[in-house]
C-alpha positions in Angstrom: -42.2 15.3 -137.5 -39.4 12.5 -135.1 -37.5 13.5 -132.4 -34.2 13.8 -134.6 -35.4 16.5 -137.3 -36.8 17.8 -134.7 -33.8 18.7 -132.6 -32.2 19.2 -135.8 -34.9 21.7 -137.2 -34.1 23.4 -133.3 -30.4 23.5 -134.0 -31.1 25.2 -137.5 -33.4 28.0 -135.5 -31.0 28.6 -132.8 -27.4 27.4 -132.8 -24.9 30.0 -134.1 -22.6 27.8 -135.9 -25.3 26.7 -138.5 -24.9 30.0 -140.0 -21.3 30.6 -140.2 -20.5 27.0 -142.4 -19.9 28.1 -145.9 -22.9 26.3 -147.2 -26.0 25.8 -144.9 -26.7 22.7 -144.1 -30.3 21.2 -144.9 -30.5 18.9 -141.8 -28.2 19.0 -138.9 -28.5 16.3 -135.5 -26.2 18.6 -132.5 -24.7 15.7 -130.5 -24.7 16.4 -126.6 -26.2 15.2 -123.6 -29.5 16.2 -124.4 -30.0 14.5 -128.0 -28.1 11.8 -126.8 -31.0 10.9 -124.4 -33.6 11.5 -126.7 -31.5 9.6 -129.5 -31.8 6.6 -127.4 -35.3 6.4 -126.8 -35.7 6.7 -130.5 -33.5 3.6 -131.5 -32.3 0.4 -129.5 -28.8 1.1 -128.4 -26.5 -1.1 -130.8 -22.7 -3.1 -130.1 -19.6 -3.3 -132.1 -16.4 -5.1 -131.8 -14.2 -3.3 -134.7 -10.4 -2.9 -135.1 -10.0 0.7 -133.8 -7.6 2.9 -135.8 -7.2 5.6 -133.1 -6.6 3.1 -130.1 -4.9 0.5 -132.6 -6.4 -2.2 -131.0 -9.9 -4.2 -130.8 -12.3 -1.9 -129.4 -16.6 -2.4 -128.3 -18.6 0.5 -128.0 -21.8 0.6 -127.2 -23.9 3.3 -129.9 -26.6 4.4 -132.4 -26.4 2.8 -136.2 -25.1 6.3 -138.5 -28.0 4.8 -140.9 -30.7 4.9 -138.3 -30.2 8.9 -137.3 -29.2 10.0 -141.3 -32.2 8.2 -142.5 -34.5 10.5 -139.8 -32.6 13.9 -140.9 -33.0 12.9 -144.9 -35.9 15.7 -146.0 -38.4 15.1 -148.5 -37.4 16.2 -151.9 -33.2 14.7 -151.7 -31.5 11.7 -152.6 -29.0 10.0 -151.4 -27.0 11.3 -154.4 -27.5 14.3 -154.1 -26.1 14.7 -150.3 -23.0 14.9 -148.6 -23.0 14.5 -144.6 -20.2 16.1 -142.6 -18.9 15.4 -139.4 -18.3 18.2 -136.9 -15.7 17.7 -134.2 -14.5 20.4 -131.1 -11.1 20.7 -132.5 -12.7 21.8 -136.1 -12.1 18.1 -137.7 -14.7 18.2 -140.4 -14.7 15.3 -142.7 -17.0 15.0 -145.5 -18.4 11.8 -147.6 -21.1 11.3 -149.2 -24.6 10.2 -148.0 -24.7 7.3 -150.1 -21.8 5.9 -149.4 -22.3 6.7 -145.4 -25.5 4.7 -146.2 -23.2 2.0 -147.7 -21.6 1.4 -144.9 -22.0 0.0 -141.2 -21.1 2.9 -138.8 -22.2 3.2 -135.5 -22.6 6.3 -133.3 -20.8 5.6 -130.5 -21.8 7.2 -126.8 -19.8 4.4 -124.7 -16.9 2.9 -124.8 -17.8 -0.8 -123.5 -13.6 -1.5 -122.3 -13.8 1.7 -119.7 -13.5 1.4 -116.4 -16.4 0.8 -114.3 -18.4 3.9 -113.8 -16.8 5.4 -116.9 -17.8 5.6 -120.4 -15.1 6.3 -122.1 -10.9 5.3 -121.9 -8.2 8.5 -122.7 -7.8 8.2 -125.7 -4.1 6.4 -127.3 -1.0 8.2 -127.3 -2.8 11.7 -126.7 -0.7 12.5 -123.4 -3.9 13.5 -121.5 -6.7 12.5 -120.3 -9.3 13.5 -123.3 -11.7 11.1 -124.4 -13.7 10.9 -127.8 -16.8 11.9 -125.7 -19.4 12.7 -126.7 -19.5 10.4 -129.5 -17.0 8.6 -131.8 -17.8 7.4 -135.5 -16.5 3.7 -135.6 -17.0 1.4 -138.7 -17.6 -2.3 -138.6 -17.8 -2.7 -142.2 -16.5 -1.9 -144.3 -12.8 -2.0 -143.2 -11.9 0.3 -145.7 -9.5 3.0 -146.0 -10.0 5.5 -143.3 -9.5 8.5 -145.7 -12.8 7.4 -146.8 -14.5 6.2 -144.2 -13.2 8.6 -141.6 -13.1 7.8 -137.9 -14.1 11.4 -136.0 -13.8 11.3 -132.3 -15.1 13.8 -129.7 -17.8 14.4 -133.0 -20.7 17.4 -132.0 -22.2 17.3 -135.0 -23.7 15.7 -137.9 -24.6 17.9 -140.8 -26.5 16.9 -144.1 -25.4 19.5 -147.1 -26.2 19.6 -150.9 -23.4 18.3 -153.4 -23.6 21.5 -154.5 -23.0 23.3 -151.2 -20.6 20.9 -150.2 -17.6 21.4 -151.7 -18.9 25.4 -153.0 -15.8 27.3 -154.0 -13.4 24.4 -154.0 -13.2 24.1 -157.9 -15.3 26.1 -160.7 -15.7 22.9 -162.3 -14.1 20.1 -160.6 -11.7 19.6 -163.4 -8.2 20.1 -161.6 -6.5 16.7 -161.1 -5.5 17.4 -157.6 -9.0 18.3 -156.9 -10.3 14.7 -156.0 -7.0 14.2 -154.0 -7.6 17.7 -152.0 -11.0 16.5 -150.8 -10.2 12.9 -150.0 -7.1 13.6 -148.1 -7.0 17.1 -146.8 -10.6 19.1 -146.8 -11.3 17.4 -143.2 -8.7 19.8 -141.2 -8.0 22.2 -143.9 -10.7 24.7 -145.8 -10.1 26.8 -149.4 -11.9 29.7 -149.4 -13.7 29.3 -146.1 -15.2 25.6 -147.5 -13.4 22.8 -144.8 -11.8 22.2 -141.3 -10.5 24.9 -139.2 -7.9 22.0 -137.6 -5.3 23.0 -139.4 -5.1 26.1 -141.4 -7.1 28.1 -144.4 -4.9 27.5 -147.6 -6.4 30.1 -149.8 -7.3 33.3 -148.3 -6.2 36.1 -148.0 -2.5 34.4 -149.1 -2.6 30.8 -150.7 -0.2 28.3 -149.2 1.8 28.3 -152.6 2.3 32.2 -152.4 4.3 31.8 -148.8 5.8 28.2 -148.8 8.7 26.9 -150.6 7.4 24.7 -153.3 10.2 22.1 -152.1 9.6 22.5 -148.3 5.8 22.3 -149.3 6.0 18.7 -151.2 7.6 17.6 -148.3 5.9 19.0 -145.2 2.7 17.2 -147.3 4.6 13.7 -147.3 5.7 13.8 -143.8 5.2 17.0 -142.2 7.0 16.0 -139.3 10.5 16.2 -141.0 9.9 19.8 -141.5 7.8 20.8 -138.3 8.6 19.2 -134.6 5.2 18.6 -133.4 2.7 18.7 -135.9 -0.1 17.2 -135.9 -0.5 16.5 -139.7 0.0 13.0 -140.5 2.3 11.5 -142.9 0.9 10.7 -146.2 2.3 7.6 -147.0 -0.2 5.9 -149.1 0.4 9.3 -151.7 2.8 8.8 -154.5 4.9 12.0 -155.7 2.6 12.8 -158.7 0.2 12.8 -156.2 1.5 15.5 -153.9 2.4 17.6 -157.3 -1.4 17.3 -158.2 -2.2 18.8 -154.8 0.1 21.3 -155.0 -1.1 22.8 -158.9 -4.3 22.7 -157.2 -3.5 24.4 -154.7 -1.9 27.0 -156.9 -4.5 27.3 -159.7 -6.9 28.0 -156.8 -4.9 31.4 -155.7 -6.3 32.7 -158.5 -9.8 32.1 -157.2 -10.2 33.3 -154.0 -13.1 34.8 -151.8 -14.2 38.0 -153.2 -12.0 40.8 -152.0 -8.8 38.6 -150.1 -6.2 39.4 -151.9 -2.2 38.6 -150.5 -0.6 41.0 -149.3 
């Protein structure tokens, strides 16, 4: 068993959040000083220059190729098409993507900003207003230069998880046929959970009360499109790429899921 695989197995046995998430991961690579040191011994340090959507400029990073780490995590009996990869961040951000897509792109698990001041590994995050940095790791993409919704750029990343396709999206839609389901998974799941499945950066949207049970429908639609027009200081981004029809389908999906809550969950 390789070094990263051993770390993954240790995590499954000892790290609390491995057992707390819906859909137990098949393998986990926790990212911390110890695992980064081991990763650097197992894989050569690579460098890449990218057009960074967070810093909004060209940046150069050093790190390890994502596909090399994922290859170490894939276990016998599973294929790329069976699995999803989740990127767990300090603040509850939890983007997810099919493993085949992650392997097909050229992602770098950055552990150092090559442009950082002497003696530092990172520059402060752009427009954060604080000294916060992307540490301990930041996933950046050399290629494709595609939509960040499909190729996420999570920073302050503390873990990479492999999850079966059935577990990764469990509880989000019994038959995955609702029109807004795919839109929700692509645009919303990384920050919000449905029935405990998804990110925790934003609030749970279905349990015990669905957001559609307590929000004004007209304002909910506007909030999804442009959250800042409804709530000052919100962290939720604008979704300029979504059409009015897309937003309505997301709301209809949320309305339908109000009838499919976790056992025992009921809105007062």
